Coordinates of C-alpha atoms and ligand atoms in Angstrom, one line a residue:
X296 CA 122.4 -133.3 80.1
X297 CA 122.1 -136.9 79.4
X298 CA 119.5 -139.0 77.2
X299 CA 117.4 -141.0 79.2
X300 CA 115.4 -144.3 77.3
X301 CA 112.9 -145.9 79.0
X302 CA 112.3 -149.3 77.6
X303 CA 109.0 -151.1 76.7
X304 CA 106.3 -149.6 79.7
X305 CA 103.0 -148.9 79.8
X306 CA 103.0 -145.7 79.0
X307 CA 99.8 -143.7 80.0
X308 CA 99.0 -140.4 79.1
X309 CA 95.7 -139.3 79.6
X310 CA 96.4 -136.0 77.5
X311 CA 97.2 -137.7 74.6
X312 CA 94.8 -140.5 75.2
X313 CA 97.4 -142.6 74.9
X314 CA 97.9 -145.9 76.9
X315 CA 100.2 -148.8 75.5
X316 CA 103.4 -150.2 75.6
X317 CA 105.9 -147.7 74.5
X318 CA 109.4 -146.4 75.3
X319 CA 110.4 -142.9 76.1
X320 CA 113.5 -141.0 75.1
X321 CA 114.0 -137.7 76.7
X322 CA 116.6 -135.6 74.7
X323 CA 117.8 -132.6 76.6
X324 CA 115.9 -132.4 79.7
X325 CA 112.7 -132.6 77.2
X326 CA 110.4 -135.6 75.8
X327 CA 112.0 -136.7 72.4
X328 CA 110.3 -139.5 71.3
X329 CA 107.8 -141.5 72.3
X330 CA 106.6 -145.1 70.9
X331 CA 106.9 -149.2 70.3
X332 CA 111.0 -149.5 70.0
X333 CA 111.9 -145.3 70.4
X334 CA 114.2 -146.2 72.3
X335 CA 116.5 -148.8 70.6
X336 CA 117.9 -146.3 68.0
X337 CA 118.9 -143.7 70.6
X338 CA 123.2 -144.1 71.2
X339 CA 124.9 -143.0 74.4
X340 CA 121.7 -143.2 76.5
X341 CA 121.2 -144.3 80.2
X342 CA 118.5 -146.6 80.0
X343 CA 115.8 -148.0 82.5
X344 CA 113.8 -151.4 81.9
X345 CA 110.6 -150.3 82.6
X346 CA 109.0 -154.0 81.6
X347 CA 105.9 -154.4 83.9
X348 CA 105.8 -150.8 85.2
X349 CA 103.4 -148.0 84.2
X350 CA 105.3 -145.0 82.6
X351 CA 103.2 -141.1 83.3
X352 CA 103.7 -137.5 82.9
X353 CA 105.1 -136.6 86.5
X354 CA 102.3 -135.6 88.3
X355 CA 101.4 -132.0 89.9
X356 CA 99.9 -130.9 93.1
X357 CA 97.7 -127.9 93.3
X358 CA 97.9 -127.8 97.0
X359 CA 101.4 -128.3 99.1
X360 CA 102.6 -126.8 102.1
X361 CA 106.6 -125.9 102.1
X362 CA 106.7 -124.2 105.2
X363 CA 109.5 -121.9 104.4
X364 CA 110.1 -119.4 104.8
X365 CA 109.0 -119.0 109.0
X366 CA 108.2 -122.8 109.7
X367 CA 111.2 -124.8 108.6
X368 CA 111.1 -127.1 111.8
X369 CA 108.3 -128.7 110.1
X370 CA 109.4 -128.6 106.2
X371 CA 111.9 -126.6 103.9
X372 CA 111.8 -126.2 100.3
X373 CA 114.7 -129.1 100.2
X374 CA 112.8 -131.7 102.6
X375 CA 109.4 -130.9 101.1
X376 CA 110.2 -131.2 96.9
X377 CA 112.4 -134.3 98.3
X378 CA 109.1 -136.0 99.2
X379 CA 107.7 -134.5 96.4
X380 CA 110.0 -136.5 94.3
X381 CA 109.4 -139.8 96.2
X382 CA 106.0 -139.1 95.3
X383 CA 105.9 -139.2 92.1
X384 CA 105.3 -135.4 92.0
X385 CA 107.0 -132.8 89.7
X386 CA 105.5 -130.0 90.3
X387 CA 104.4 -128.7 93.7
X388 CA 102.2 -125.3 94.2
X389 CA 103.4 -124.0 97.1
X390 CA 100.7 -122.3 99.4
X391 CA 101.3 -118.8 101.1
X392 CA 100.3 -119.8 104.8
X393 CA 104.1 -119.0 105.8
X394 CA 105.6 -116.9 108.0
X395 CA 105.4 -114.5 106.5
X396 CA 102.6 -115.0 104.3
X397 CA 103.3 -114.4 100.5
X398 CA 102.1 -111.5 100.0
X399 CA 104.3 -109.3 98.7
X400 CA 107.2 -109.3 95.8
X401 CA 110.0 -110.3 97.7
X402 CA 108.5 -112.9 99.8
X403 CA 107.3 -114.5 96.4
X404 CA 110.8 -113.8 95.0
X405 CA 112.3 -115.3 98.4
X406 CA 110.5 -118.7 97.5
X407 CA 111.6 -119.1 94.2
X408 CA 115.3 -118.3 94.9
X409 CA 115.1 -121.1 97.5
X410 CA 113.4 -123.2 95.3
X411 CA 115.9 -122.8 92.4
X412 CA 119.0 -123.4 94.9
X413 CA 117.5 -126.5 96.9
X414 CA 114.3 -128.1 95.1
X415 CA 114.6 -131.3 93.8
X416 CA 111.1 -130.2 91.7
X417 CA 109.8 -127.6 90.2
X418 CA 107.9 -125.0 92.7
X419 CA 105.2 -122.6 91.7
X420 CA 104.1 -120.5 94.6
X421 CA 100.6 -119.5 95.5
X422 CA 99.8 -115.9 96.6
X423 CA 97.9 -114.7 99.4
X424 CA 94.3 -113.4 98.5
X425 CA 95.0 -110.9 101.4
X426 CA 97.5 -109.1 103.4
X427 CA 98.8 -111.2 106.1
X428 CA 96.4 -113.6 105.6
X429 CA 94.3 -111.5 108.0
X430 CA 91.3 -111.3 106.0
X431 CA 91.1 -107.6 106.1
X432 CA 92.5 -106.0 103.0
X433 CA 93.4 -107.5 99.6
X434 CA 97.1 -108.2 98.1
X435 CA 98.5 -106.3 94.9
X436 CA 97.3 -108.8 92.8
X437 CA 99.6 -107.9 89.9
X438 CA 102.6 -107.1 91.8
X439 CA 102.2 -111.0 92.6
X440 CA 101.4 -112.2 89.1
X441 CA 104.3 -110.6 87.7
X442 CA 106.2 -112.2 90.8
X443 CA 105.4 -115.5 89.8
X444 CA 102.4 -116.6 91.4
X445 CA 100.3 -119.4 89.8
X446 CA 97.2 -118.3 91.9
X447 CA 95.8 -117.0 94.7
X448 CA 94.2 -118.2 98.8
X449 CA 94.6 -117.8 101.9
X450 CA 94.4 -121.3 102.5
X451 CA 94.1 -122.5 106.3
X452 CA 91.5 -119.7 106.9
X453 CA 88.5 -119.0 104.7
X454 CA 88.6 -115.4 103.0
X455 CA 85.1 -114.6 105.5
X456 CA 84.2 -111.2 104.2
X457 CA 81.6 -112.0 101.5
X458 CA 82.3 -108.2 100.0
X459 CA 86.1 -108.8 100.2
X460 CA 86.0 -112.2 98.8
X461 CA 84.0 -110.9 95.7
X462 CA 86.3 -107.9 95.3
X463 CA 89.2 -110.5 95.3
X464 CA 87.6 -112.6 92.2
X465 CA 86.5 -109.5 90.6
X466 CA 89.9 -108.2 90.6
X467 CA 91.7 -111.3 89.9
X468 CA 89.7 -111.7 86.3
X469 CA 92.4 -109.1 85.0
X470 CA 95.4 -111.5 85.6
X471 CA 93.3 -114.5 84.4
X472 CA 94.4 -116.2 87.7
X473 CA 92.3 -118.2 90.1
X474 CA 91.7 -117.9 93.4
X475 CA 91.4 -121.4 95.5
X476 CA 89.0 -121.2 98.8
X477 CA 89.9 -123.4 101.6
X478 CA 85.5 -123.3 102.5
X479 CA 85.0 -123.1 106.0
X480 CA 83.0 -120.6 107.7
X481 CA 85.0 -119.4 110.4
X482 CA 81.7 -119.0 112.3
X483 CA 80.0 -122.7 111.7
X484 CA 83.6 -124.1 112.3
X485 CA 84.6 -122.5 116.0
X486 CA 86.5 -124.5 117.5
X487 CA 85.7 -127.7 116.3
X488 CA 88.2 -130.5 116.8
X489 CA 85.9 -132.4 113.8
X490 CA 83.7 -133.7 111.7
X491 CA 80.4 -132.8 113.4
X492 CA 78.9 -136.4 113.7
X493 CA 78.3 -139.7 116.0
X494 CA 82.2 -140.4 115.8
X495 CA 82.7 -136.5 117.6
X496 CA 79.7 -137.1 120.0
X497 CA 81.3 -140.4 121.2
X498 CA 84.8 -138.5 121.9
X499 CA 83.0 -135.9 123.4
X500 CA 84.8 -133.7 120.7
X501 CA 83.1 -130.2 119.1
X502 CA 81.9 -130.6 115.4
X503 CA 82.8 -129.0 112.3
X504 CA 79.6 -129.4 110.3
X505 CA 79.3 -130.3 106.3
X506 CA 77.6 -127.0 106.0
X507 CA 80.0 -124.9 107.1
X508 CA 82.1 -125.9 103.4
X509 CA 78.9 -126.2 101.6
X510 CA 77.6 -122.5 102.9
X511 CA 80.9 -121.4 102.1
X512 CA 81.1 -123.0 98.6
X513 CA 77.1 -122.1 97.6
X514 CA 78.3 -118.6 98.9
X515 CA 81.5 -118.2 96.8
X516 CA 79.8 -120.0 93.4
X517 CA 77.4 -116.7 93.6
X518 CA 80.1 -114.4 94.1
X519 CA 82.3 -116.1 90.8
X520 CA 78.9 -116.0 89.0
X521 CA 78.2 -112.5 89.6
X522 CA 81.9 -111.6 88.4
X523 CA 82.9 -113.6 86.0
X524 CA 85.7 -115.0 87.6
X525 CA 87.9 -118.5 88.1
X526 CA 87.1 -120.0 91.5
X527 CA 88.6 -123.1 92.5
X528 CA 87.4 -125.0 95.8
X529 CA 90.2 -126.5 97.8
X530 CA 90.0 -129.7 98.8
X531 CA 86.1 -130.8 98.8
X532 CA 85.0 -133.1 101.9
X533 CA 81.2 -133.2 101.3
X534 CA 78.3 -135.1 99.2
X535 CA 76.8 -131.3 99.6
X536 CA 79.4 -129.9 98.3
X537 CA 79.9 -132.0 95.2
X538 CA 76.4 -130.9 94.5
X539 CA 76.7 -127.5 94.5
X540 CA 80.5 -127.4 92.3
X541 CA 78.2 -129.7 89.7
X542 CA 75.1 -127.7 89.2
X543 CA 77.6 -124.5 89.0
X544 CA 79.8 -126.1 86.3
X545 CA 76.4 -127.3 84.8
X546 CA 75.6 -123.5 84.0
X547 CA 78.9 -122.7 83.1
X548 CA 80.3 -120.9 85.7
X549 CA 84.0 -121.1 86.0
X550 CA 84.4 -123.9 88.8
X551 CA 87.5 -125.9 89.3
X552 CA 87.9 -128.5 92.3
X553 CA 90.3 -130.5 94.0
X554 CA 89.9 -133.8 96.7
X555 CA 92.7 -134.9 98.9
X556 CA 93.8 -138.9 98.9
X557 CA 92.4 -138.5 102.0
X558 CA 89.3 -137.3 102.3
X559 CA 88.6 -139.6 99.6
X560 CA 89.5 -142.4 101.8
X561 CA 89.6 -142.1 105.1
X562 CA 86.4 -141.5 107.4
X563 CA 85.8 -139.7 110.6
X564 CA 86.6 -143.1 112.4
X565 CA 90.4 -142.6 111.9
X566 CA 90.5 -140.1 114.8
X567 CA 88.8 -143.0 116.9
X568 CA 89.0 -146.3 116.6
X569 CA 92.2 -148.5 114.7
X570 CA 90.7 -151.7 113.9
X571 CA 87.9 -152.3 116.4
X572 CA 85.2 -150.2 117.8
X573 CA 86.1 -151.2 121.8
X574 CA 89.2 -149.3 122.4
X575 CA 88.8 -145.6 121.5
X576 CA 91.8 -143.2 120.4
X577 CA 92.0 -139.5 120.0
X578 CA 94.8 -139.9 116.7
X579 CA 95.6 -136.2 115.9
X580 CA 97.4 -137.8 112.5
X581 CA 94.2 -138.1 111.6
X582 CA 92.8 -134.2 112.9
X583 CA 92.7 -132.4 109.3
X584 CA 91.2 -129.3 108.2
X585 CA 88.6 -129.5 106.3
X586 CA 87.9 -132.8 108.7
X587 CA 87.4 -136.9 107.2
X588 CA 84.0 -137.1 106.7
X589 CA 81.3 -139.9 106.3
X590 CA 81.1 -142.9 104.1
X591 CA 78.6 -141.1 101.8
X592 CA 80.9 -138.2 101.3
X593 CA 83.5 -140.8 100.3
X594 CA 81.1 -142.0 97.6
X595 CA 80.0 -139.0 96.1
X596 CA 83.8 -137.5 95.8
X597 CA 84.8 -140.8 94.2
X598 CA 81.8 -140.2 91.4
X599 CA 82.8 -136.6 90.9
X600 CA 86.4 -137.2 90.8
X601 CA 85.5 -139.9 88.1
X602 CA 82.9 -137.9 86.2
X603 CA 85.6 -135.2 86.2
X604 CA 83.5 -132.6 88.3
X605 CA 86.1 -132.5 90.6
X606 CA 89.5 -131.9 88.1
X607 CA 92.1 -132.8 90.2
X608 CA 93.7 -134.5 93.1
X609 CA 95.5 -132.9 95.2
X610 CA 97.6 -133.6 98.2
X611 CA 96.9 -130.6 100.9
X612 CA 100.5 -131.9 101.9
X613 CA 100.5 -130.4 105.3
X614 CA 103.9 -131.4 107.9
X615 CA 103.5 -130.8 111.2
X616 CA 106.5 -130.7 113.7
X617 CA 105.9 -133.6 116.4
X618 CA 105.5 -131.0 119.3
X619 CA 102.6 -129.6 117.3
X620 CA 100.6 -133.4 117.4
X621 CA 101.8 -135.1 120.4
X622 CA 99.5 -133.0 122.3
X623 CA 96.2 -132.6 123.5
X624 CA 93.7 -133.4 120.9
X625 CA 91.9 -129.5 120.8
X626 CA 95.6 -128.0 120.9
X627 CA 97.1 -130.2 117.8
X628 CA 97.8 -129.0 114.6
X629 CA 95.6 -130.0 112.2
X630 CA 97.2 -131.2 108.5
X631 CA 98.4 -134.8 107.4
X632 CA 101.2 -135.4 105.1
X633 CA 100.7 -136.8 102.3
X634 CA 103.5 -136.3 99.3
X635 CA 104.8 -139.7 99.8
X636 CA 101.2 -141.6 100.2
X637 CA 99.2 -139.8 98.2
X638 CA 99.1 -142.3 95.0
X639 CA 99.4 -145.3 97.0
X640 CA 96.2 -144.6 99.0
X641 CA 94.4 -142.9 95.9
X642 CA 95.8 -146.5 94.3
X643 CA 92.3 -148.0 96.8
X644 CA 90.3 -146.6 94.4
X645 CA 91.3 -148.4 91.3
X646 CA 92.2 -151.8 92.9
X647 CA 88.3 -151.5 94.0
X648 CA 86.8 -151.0 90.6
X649 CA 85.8 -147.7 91.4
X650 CA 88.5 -145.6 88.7
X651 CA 90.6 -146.2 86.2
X652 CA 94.1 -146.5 86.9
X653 CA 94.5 -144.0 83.3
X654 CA 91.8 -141.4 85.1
X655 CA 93.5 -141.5 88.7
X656 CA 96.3 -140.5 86.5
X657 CA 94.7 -137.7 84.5
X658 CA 93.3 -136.2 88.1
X659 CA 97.2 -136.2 89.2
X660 CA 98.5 -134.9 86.2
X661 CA 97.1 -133.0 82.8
X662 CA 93.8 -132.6 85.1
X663 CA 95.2 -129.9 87.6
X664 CA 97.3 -128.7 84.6
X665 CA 94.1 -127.7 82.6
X666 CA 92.2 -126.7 86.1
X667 CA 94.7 -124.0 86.3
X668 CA 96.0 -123.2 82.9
X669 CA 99.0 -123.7 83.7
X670 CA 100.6 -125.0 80.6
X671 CA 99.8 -121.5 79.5
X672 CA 102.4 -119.8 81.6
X673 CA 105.8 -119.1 80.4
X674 CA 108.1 -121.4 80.0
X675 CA 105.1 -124.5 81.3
X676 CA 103.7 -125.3 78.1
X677 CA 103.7 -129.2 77.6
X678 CA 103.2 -129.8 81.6
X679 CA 101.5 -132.9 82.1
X680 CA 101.7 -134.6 78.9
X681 CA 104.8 -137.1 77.3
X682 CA 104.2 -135.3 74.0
X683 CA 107.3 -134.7 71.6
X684 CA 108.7 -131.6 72.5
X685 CA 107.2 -131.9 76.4
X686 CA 109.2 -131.3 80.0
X687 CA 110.9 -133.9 80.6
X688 CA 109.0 -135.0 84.1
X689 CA 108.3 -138.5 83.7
X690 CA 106.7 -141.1 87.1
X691 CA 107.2 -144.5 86.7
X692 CA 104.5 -146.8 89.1
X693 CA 104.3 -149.7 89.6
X694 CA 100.5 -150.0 90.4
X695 CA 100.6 -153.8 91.9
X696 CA 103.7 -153.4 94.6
X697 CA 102.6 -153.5 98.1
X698 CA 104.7 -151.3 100.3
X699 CA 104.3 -150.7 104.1
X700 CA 104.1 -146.7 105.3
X701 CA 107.5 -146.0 107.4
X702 CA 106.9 -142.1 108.6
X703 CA 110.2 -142.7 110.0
X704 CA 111.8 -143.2 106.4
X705 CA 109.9 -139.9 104.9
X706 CA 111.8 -137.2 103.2
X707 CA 109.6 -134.8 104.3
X708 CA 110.3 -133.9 107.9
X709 CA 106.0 -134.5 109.0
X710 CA 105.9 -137.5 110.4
X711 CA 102.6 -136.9 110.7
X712 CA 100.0 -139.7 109.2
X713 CA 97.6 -142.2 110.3
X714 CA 98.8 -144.5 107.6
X715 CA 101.9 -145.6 109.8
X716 CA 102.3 -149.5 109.5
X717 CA 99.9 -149.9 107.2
X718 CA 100.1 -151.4 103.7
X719 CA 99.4 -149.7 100.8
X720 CA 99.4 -151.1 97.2
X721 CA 100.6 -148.6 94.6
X722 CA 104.1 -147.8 94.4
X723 CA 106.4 -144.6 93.0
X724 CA 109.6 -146.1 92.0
X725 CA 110.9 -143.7 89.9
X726 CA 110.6 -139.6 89.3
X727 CA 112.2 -138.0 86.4
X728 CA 112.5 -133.8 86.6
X729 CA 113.7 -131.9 83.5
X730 CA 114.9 -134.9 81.8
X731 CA 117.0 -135.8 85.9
X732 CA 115.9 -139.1 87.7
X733 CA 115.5 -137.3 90.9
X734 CA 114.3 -140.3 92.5
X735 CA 114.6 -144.2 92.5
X736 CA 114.0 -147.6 94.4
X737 CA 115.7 -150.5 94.0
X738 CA 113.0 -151.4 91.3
X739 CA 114.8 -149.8 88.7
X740 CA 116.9 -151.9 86.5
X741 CA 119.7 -149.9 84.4
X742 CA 119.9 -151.7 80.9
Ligands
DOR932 O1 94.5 -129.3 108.0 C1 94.9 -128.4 107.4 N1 96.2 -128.0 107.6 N2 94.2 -127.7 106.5 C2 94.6 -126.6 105.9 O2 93.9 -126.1 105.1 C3 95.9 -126.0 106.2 C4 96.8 -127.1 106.7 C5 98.1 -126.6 107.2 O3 98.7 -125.6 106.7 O4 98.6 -127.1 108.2

């Protein structure tokens, strides 16, 4: 394996606290050294000018969909950890919603076997919090731990059964694992196209209200409370919401979150109007599950996500074939994809004043890491973090560079995103797995 230097970035490390110029030698497929002029001493190493660009632990999604096994005309574990890697993403956690679900050993094992013969990142599968994903009877828990599961959801559908749901936290205290809700009540949501709200009205489109997550969240808080166990809240859409998740965490209850780019972003108005309010659209890019919401949601998930009440960012990376959106509105699909945007439209944030670029990087990074515990698992310790001794998954940025959105140039196969054409200003150009560049743009200058 070869040395890699990387000369004179900033290098920002929100685990360390660290943020100044600074080279990086990985040694080994591991973080050697790290500091003003590392790099100079090291002989017989490829090395990357990195003058002007920001150097970060690669960064790691809580929430991806692979599709495969069952779905690969949408994504396979090859197209998906490719745009993983143009992402600036490392580590992907791949959700169970497949065909068929993972919720068993060998489905689990069937993952990672594909993952170690075609990812270009590292893939740690979530389990299904019950069989099928039917939301009738739980999975063997352990049997999935000791498969290699990361965590637990059903994610797509809400676990509904109150009594089922609590069984499933109660049981998963023993494998010290948590379980991730996607919060929608089933019987709020119905068939709502969505977000319940003037932009639906004018469409003529059902509603999926903000309290069908916040019931669902107050509901599942209770049930973690009364057993002691780690729930984490998948992607959070709602000011209500962000309430609830703080006054738990306030008491002490065991409360991760995660926010999508998106729903930090982008509002209900996507699905109708592009640039004026006279000509209306019905842009199933933009249909997503839980739906955008209001400007005030967007507010109140940019404090939390800054205050650190919501841990993480995550992408809900969700590619959809073209014969699944280029339909009727009620009939699409809903999902986005989101690997390959996903720091250039969290990047808004921080050229508007409203984060830091070193927090938008903790929330990609050591911040799901710690969420999950994840650097406690075998063979993850120093995930996240460009300490001595670390994984060698490094993402260079440059945080200026404007780029314009190309679905047609994706690696994933979804082409699915509102953000087509547009410009976005916050740029991946390079990924570095195990101590491998395993992705680069023409920004990269060998020295
Ligand atoms: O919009 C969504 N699509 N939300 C989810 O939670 C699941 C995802 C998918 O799998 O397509």
């Amino acid at each position: 394996m070869t040395t890699i230097a990387i000369h004179n970035g900033r290098v920002i490390d929100p685990a360390l606290g660290q943020d100044g110029i600074a080279d990086v030698v990985i040694v080994g497929g591991r973080i050697a050294r790290v500091g003003p002029g590392e790099g100079d001493a090291v002989i017989d190493a490829e090395r990357i000018d990195a003058t002007g660009l920001v150097v970060a632990p690669g960064f790691v999604d809580l929430h991806t969909h692979l599709r495969e096994p069952g779905q690969e005309h949408k994504e396979t574990i090859a197209t998906g950890t490719a745009a993983a890697a143009r992402g600036g993403y490392t580590t992907v956690c791949a959700m169970p919603n497949t065909t068929p679900a993972l919720d068993s050993r060998p489905a689990v094992e069937s993952v990672l076997r594909e993952a170690d013969a075609t990812g270009r990142v590292r893939v740690l599968p979530i389990g299904a919090i019950t069989m099928g994903r039917q939301g009738k009877e739980l999975t063997p828990q352990g049997e999935l731990r000791n498969a290699g599961v990361v965590a637990l959801s059903d994610d797509g559908d809400a676990v509904a059964d109150a009594s089922l749901m609590r069984h499933a936290l109660e049981y998963s205290t023993q494998f010290a694992m948590p379980v991730a809700q996607h919060c929608e009540d089933p019987s709020l949501v119905r068939d709502g196209q969505m977000h319940e709200g003037w932009v639906a009205t004018r469409l003529g489109l059902r509603g999926r209200p903000a309290s069908a997550e916040e019931t669902m969240v107050a509901r599942d808080i209770a049930l973690a409370e009364l057993v002691g166990a780690h729930l984490h809240i998948c992607h959070v859409s709602t000011a209500g919401s962000v309430a609830l998740i703080a006054a738990a965490r306030e008491r002490g209850a065991h409360i991760t979150a995660e926010v999508t780019p998106h729903h930090l972003t982008l509002t209900h108005e996507e699905v109708a109007f592009d640039g004026d309010y006279v000509h209306l659209r019905y842009d199933t890019n933009a249909k997503v599950n839980p739906p955008l919401r209001e400007e005030a949601d967007l507010e109140a998930l940019t404090a939390a996500l800054r205050d650190g009440v919501i841990d993480a960012i995550a992408t809900d990376h969700a590619p959809h074939a073209s014969t699944d959106k280029d339909i009727e509105f009620d009939l699409a699909s809903p999902g986005l994809t989101m690997l390959e945007t996903a720091f250039g439209l969290s990047m808004r944030l921080v050229h508007q004043g409203r984060l830091t670029l070193p927090t938008l990087i903790e929330r990609m990074s050591i911040g799901p890491v710690r969420a999950w515990g994840l650097d406690a698992l075998e063979g993850l310790q120093g995930l996240g973090t460009l300490a001595p001794g670390a994984l060698g998954d490094v993402t260079l940025l440059d945080p200026d560079a404007e780029w314009t959105v190309d679905p047609a140039a994706f690696a994933s196969k979804g082409k699915n995103t509102p953000l087509g054409g547009r410009t976005l200003k916050g740029m991946v150009v390079a990924t570095i797995y195990g101590g491998a560049l395993v992705h680069e743009t023409e920004r990269i200058v060998a020295l």
